[in-house]
Structure formats: structure tokens, C-alpha cells
mmCIF file of C-alpha atoms in Angstrom:
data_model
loop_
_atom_site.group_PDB
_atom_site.id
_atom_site.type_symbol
_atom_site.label_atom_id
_atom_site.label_comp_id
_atom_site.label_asym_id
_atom_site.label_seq_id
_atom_site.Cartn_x
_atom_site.Cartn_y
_atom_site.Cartn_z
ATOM 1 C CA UNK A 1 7.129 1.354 -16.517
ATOM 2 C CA UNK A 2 7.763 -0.016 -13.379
ATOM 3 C CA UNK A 3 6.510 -3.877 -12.452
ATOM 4 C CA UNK A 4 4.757 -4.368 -8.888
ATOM 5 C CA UNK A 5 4.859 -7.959 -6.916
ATOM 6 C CA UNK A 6 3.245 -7.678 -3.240
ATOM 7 C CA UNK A 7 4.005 -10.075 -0.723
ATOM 8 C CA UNK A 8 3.308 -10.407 2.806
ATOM 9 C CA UNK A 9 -0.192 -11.621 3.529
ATOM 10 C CA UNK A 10 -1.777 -14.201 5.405
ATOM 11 C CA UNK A 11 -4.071 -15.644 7.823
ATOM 12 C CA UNK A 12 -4.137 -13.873 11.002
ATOM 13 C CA UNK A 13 -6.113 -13.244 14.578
ATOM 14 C CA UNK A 14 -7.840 -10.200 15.302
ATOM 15 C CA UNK A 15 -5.297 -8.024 17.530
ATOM 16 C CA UNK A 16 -2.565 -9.419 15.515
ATOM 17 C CA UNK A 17 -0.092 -8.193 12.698
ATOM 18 C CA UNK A 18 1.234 -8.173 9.488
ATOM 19 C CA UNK A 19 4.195 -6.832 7.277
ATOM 20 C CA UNK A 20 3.368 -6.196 3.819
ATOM 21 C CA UNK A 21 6.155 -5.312 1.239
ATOM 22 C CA UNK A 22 6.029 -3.998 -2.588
ATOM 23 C CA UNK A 23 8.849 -4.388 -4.440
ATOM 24 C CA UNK A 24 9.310 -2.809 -7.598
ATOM 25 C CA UNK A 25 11.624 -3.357 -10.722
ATOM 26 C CA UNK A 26 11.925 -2.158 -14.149
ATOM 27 C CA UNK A 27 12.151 1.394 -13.087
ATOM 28 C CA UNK A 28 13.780 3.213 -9.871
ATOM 29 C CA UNK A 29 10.679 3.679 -7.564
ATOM 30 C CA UNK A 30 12.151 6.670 -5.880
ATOM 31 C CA UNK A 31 10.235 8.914 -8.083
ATOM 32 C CA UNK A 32 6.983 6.994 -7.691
ATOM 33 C CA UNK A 33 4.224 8.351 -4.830
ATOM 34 C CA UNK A 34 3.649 4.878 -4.169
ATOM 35 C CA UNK A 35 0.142 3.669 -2.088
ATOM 36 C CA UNK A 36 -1.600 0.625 -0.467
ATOM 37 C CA UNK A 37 -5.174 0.283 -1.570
ATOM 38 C CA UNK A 38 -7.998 -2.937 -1.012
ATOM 39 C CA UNK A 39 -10.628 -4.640 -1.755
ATOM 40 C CA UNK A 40 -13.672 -3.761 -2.492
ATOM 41 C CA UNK A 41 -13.193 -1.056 -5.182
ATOM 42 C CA UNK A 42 -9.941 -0.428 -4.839
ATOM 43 C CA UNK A 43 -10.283 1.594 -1.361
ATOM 44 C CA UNK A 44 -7.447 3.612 -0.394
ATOM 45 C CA UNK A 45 -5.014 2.731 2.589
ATOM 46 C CA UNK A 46 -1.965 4.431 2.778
ATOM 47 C CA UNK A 47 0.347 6.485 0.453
ATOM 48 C CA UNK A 48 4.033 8.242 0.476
ATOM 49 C CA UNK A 49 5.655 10.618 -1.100
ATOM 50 C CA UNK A 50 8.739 10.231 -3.470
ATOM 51 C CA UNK A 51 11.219 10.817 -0.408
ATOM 52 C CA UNK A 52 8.997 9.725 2.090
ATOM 53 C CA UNK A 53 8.577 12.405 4.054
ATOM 54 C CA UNK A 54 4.865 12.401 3.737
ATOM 55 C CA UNK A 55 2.458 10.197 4.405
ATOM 56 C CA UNK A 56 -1.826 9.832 3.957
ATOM 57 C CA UNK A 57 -4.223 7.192 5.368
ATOM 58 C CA UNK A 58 -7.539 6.744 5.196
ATOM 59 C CA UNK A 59 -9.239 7.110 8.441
ATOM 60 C CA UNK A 60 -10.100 3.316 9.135
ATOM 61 C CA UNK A 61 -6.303 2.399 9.460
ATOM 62 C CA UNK A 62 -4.848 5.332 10.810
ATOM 63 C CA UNK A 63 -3.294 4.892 14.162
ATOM 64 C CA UNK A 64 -2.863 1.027 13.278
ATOM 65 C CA UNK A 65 -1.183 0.978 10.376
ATOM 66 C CA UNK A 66 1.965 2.221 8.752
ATOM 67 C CA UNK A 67 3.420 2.746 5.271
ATOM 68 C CA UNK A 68 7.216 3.349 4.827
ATOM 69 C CA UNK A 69 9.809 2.884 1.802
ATOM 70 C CA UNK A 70 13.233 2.288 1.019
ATOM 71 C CA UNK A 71 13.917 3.459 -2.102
ATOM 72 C CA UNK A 72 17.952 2.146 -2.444
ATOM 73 C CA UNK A 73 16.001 -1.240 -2.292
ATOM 74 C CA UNK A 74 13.094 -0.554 -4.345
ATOM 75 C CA UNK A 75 10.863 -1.571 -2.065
ATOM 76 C CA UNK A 76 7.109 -0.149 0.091
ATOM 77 C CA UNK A 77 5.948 -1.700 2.998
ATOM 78 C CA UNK A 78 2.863 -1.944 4.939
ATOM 79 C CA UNK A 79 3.215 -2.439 8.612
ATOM 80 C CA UNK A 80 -0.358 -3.415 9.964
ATOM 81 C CA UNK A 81 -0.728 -3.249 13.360
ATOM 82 C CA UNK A 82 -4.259 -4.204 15.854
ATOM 83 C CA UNK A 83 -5.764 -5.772 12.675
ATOM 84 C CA UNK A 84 -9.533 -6.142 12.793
ATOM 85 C CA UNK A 85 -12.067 -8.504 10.759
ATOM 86 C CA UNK A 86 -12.921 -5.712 8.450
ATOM 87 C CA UNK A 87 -9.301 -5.343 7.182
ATOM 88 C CA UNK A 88 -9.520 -8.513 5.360
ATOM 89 C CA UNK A 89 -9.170 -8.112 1.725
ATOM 90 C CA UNK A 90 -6.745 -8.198 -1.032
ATOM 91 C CA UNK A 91 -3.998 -5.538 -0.303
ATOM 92 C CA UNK A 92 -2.787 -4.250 -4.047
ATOM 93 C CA UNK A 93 0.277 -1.721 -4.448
ATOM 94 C CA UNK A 94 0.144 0.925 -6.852
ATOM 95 C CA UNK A 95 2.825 3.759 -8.343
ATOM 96 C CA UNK A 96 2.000 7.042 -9.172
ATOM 97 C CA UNK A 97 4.733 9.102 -11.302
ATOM 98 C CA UNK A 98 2.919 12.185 -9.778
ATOM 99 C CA UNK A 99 4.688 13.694 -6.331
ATOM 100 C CA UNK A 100 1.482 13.625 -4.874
ATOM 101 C CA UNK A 101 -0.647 11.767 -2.091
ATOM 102 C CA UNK A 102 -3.373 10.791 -4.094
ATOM 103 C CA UNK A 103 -6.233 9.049 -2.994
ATOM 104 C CA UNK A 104 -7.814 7.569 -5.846
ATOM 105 C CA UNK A 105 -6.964 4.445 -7.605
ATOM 106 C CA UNK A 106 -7.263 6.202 -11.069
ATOM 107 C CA UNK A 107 -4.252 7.977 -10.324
ATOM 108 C CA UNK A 108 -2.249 5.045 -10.056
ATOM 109 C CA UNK A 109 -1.005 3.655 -13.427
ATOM 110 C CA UNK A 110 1.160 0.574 -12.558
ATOM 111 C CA UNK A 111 -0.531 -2.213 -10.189
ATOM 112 C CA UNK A 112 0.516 -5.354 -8.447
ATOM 113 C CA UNK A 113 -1.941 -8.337 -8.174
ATOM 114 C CA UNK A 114 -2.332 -7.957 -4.728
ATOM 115 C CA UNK A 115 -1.732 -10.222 -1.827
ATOM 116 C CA UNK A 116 -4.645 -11.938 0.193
ATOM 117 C CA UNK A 117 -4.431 -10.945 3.779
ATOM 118 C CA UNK A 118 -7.509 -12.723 6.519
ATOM 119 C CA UNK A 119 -8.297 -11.521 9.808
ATOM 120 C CA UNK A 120 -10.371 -14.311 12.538
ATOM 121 C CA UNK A 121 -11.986 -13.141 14.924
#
């Protein structure tokens, strides 16, 4: 089992951005898919692949934003770039023991508790 803590978020302007990290202990994450999902209803962000080679995103923050890992320090980020109202939310990290890009949160079995991120306009 691997424990999740998120970090990162804040209050922000539109235009502006953010760095959000995931770092993971109990378990090596390197053989975790690991992925970036908000509020409401746990929608999906971002995911990579164990070596992180491969990447998703959902459609709405493609272009802006950017998911990356470093697995010697067991640790995901979440660089968010040209952030916009609408991306406020909680932003939760999630593992997946699957090599896979999933994008559903049901195929994510460990969770953080999310970090609060706010974007003024």
C-alpha cells in the first residue's frame, strides 16, 4: 500500500500558475501509473505511466498543464500552466498498480486528500 500527501495549492489569478506535487511513501511508486484527478466527481486530469514515458490528459487541460514524476524521489507533480476559473477545485492524487493510463477514478486504489487550489478572475 502506498500513502499519498498532495501539496501545492493555493489562491491564484487567472493566467497564472501552479506546481502541484504527490509524494508517496510506504511503497516505491515507480510501479504505480500514477494520475491527477478533481473535483466534482473525481474528474480526470492527467496520468503517467510507470517510467513516464507516457502521458494522458483530459481535453480541458491539455496544452496548459503538465504531469511528470521522479520516481528515485517518490514523488508526481502537476505543473499548471494559463489557469482559468473553471480549474478551481480540489486536486487529489491517485496510484494505480496497473501499467496503464486509466481514466477513471475506480481504477485508482490508493488516494491522497487532495489539495485546494482557487483561480480569480
Amino acid at each position: 500500500q502506498v500513502h499519498l500527501v498532495e501539496s501545492g495549492g493555493g489562491l491564484v489569478q487567472a493566467g497564472g500558475s501552479l506546481r502541484l506535487s504527490c509524494a508517496a511513501s510506504g511503497r516505491a511508486v515507480s510501479t504505480y501509473t500514477m494520475a491527477w484527478f478533481r473535483q466534482t466527481a473525481r474528474r480526470f486530469v492527467a496520468a503517467i505511466n510507470w517510467s513516464g514515458n507516457s502521458t494522458s490528459y483530459s481535453d480541458s487541460v491539455k496544452g496548459r498543464f503538465t504531469i511528470s514524476r521522479d520516481n528515485a524521489k517518490n514523488t508526481v507533480y502537476l505543473q499548471m500552466n494559463s489557469l482559468k476559473p473553471e480549474d478551481t477545485a480540489v486536486y487529489y492524487c491517485a496510484a494505480d498498480h496497473e501499467d496503464a493510463l486509466d481514466i477513471w477514478p475506480e481504477d485508482y486504489a490508493e488516494w491522497g486528500q487532495g489539495t485546494q487550489v482557487t483561480v480569480s478572475s
